[in-house]
PDB file of C-alpha atoms in Angstrom:
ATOM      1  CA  UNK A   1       0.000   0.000   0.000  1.00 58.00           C
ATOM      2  CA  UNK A   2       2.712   2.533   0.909  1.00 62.00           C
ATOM      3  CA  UNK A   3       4.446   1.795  -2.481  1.00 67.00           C
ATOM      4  CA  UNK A   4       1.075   2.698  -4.385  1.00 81.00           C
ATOM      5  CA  UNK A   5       0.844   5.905  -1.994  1.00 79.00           C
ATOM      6  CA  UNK A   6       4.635   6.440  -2.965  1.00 83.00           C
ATOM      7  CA  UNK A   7       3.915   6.215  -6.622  1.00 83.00           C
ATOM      8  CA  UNK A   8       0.936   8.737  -6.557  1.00 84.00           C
ATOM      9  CA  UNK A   9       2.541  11.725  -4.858  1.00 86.00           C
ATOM     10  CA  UNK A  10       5.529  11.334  -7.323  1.00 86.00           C
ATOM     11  CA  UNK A  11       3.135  11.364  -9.941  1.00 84.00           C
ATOM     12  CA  UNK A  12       1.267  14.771  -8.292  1.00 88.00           C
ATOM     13  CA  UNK A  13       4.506  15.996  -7.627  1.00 89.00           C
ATOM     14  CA  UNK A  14       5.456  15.722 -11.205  1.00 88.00           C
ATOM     15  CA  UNK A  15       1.782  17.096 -12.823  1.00 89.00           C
ATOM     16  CA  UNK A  16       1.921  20.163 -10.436  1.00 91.00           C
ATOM     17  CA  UNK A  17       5.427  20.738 -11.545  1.00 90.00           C
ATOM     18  CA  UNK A  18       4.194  20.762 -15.084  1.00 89.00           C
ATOM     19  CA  UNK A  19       1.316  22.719 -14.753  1.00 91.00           C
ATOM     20  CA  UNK A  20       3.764  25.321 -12.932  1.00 93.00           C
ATOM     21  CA  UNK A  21       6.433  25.257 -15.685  1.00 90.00           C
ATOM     22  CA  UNK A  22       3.753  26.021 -18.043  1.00 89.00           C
ATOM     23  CA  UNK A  23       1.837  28.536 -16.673  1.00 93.00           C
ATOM     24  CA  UNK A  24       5.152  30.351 -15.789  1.00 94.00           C
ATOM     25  CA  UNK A  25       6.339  30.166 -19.540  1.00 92.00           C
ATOM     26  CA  UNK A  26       2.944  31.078 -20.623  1.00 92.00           C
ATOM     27  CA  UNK A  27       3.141  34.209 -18.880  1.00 95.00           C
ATOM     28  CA  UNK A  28       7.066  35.200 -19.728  1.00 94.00           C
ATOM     29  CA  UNK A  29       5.624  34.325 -23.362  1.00 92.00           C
ATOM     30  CA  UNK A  30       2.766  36.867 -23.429  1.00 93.00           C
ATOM     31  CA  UNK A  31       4.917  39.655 -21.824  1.00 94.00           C
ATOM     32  CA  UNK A  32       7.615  38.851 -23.910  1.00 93.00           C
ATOM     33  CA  UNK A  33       5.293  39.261 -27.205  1.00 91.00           C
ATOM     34  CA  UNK A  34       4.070  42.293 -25.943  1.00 92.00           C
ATOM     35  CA  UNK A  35       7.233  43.736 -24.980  1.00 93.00           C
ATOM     36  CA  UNK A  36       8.133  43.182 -28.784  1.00 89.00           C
ATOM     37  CA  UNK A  37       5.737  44.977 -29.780  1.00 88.00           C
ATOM     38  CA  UNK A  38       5.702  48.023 -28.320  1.00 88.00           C
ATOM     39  CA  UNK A  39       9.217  47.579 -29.306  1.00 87.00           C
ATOM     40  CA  UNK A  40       8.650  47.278 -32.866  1.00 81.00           C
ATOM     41  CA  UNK A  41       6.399  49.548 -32.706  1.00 82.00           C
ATOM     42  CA  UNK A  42       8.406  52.512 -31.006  1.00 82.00           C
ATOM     43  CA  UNK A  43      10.934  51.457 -33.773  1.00 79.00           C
ATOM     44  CA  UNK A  44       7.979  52.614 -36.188  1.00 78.00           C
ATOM     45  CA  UNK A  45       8.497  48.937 -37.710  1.00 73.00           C
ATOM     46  CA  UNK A  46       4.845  49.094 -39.509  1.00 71.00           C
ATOM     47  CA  UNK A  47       5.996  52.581 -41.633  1.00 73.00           C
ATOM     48  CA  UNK A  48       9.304  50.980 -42.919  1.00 71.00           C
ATOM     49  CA  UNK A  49       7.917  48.170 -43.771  1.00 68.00           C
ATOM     50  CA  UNK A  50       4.597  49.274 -45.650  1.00 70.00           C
ATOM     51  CA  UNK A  51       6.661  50.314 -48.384  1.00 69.00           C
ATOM     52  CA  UNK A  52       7.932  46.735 -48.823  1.00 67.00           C
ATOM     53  CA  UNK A  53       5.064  44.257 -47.885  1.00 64.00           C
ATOM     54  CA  UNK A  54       2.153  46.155 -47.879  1.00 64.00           C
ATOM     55  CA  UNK A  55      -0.233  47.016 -45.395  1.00 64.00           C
ATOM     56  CA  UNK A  56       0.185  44.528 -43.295  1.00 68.00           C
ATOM     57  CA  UNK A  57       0.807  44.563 -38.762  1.00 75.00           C
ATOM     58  CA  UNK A  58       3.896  43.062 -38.954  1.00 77.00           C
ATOM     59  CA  UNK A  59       4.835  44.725 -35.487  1.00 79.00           C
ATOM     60  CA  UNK A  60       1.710  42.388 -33.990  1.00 81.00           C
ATOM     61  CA  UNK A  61       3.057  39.356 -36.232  1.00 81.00           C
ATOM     62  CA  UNK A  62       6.476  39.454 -35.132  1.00 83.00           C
ATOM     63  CA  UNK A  63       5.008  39.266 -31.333  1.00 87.00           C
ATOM     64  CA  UNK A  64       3.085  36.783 -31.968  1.00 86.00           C
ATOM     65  CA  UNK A  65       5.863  34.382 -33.156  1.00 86.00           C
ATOM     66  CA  UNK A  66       7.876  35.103 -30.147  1.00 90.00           C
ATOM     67  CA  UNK A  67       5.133  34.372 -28.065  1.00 91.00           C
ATOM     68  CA  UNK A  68       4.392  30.987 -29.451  1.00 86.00           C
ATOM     69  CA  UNK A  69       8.092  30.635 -29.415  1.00 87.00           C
ATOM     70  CA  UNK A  70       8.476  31.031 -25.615  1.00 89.00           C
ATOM     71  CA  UNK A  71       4.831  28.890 -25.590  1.00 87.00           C
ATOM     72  CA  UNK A  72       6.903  25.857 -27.273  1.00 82.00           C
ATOM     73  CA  UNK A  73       9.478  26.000 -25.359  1.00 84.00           C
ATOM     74  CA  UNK A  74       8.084  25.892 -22.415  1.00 87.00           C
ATOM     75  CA  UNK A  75       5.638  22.765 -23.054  1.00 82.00           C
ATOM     76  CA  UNK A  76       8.909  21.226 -24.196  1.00 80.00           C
ATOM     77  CA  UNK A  77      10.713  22.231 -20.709  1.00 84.00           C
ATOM     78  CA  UNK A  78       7.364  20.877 -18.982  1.00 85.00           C
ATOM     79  CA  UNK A  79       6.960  17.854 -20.741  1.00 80.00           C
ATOM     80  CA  UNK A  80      10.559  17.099 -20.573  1.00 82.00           C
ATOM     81  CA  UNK A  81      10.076  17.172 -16.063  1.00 84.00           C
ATOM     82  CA  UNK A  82       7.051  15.149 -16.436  1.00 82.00           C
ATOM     83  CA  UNK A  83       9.015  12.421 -18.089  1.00 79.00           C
ATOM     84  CA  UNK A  84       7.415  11.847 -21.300  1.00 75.00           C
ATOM     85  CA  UNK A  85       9.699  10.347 -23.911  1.00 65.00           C
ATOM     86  CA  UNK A  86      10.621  12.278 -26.361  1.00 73.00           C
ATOM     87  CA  UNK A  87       9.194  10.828 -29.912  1.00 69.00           C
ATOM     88  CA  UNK A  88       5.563  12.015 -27.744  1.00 71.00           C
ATOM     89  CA  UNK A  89       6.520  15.597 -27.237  1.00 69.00           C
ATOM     90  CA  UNK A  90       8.643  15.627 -30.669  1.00 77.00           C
ATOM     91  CA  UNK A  91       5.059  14.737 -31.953  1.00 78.00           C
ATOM     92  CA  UNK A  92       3.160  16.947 -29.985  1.00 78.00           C
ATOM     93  CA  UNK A  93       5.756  20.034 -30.512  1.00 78.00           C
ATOM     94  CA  UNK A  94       6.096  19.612 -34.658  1.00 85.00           C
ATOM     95  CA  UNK A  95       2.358  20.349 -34.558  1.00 84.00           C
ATOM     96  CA  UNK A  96       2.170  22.983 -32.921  1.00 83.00           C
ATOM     97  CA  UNK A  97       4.772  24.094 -35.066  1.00 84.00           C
ATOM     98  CA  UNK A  98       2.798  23.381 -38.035  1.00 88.00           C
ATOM     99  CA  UNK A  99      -0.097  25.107 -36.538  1.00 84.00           C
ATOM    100  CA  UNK A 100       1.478  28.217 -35.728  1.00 82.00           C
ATOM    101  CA  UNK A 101       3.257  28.599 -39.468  1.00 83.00           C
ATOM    102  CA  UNK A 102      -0.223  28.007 -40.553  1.00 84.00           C
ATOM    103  CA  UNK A 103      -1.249  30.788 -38.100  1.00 81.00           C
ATOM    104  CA  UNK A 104       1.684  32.947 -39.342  1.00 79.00           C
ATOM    105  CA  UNK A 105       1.494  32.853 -43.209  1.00 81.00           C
ATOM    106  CA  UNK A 106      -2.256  33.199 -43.414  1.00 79.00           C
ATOM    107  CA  UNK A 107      -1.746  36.592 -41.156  1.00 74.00           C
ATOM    108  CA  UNK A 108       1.097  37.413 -43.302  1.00 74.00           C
ATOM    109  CA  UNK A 109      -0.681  36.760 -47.227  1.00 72.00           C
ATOM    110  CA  UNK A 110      -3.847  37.948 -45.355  1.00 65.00           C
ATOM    111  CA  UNK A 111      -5.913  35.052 -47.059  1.00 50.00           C
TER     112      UNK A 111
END
């Protein structure tokens, strides 16, 4: 019985630690992407580049991608302490990948 009990709180142990890695990069990920921005955007990012690209937020784009940057890499830190092997989270993280560049080039072409 106590090895069952034992088992469990490692197992607890390791989902709280998860959920804390995540929420923690979650939130360095959305300050970071907004930190970009007004960034960009005191850089005046959106007039330079109008003239090549077109009329497009590239200022908002830009913080986007380094907010689903920091997003990755944190479920990949998290998954990583709750001991999942890594083909699973190599699955997991190329789509997400594939997801976001979806994200990205349909905000970018404006389809």
């Amino acid at each position: 019985m106590a090895f069952s009990l034992d088992i469990i709180s490692q197992l607890l142990i390791r989902v709280a630690g998860f959920i804390v890695i995540f929420v923690i990069s979650f939130v360095i990920g959305r300050v970071a992407g907004k930190l970009v921005e007004r960034l960009l955007n005191e850089l005046e990012l959106n007039k330079i580049a109008k003239k090549m690209v077109g009329k497009r937020d590239l200022e908002a784009i830009i913080g986007l991608f380094i907010r689903y940057i920091l997003y990755i890499t944190g479920l990949v830190i998290a998954l990583r302490y709750l001991g999942l092997g890594a083909a699973i989270y190599q699955f997991i993280i190329t789509i997400i990948i594939l997801l976001i560049a979806m994200f990205l080039l349909l905000q970018l072409f404006d389809v």
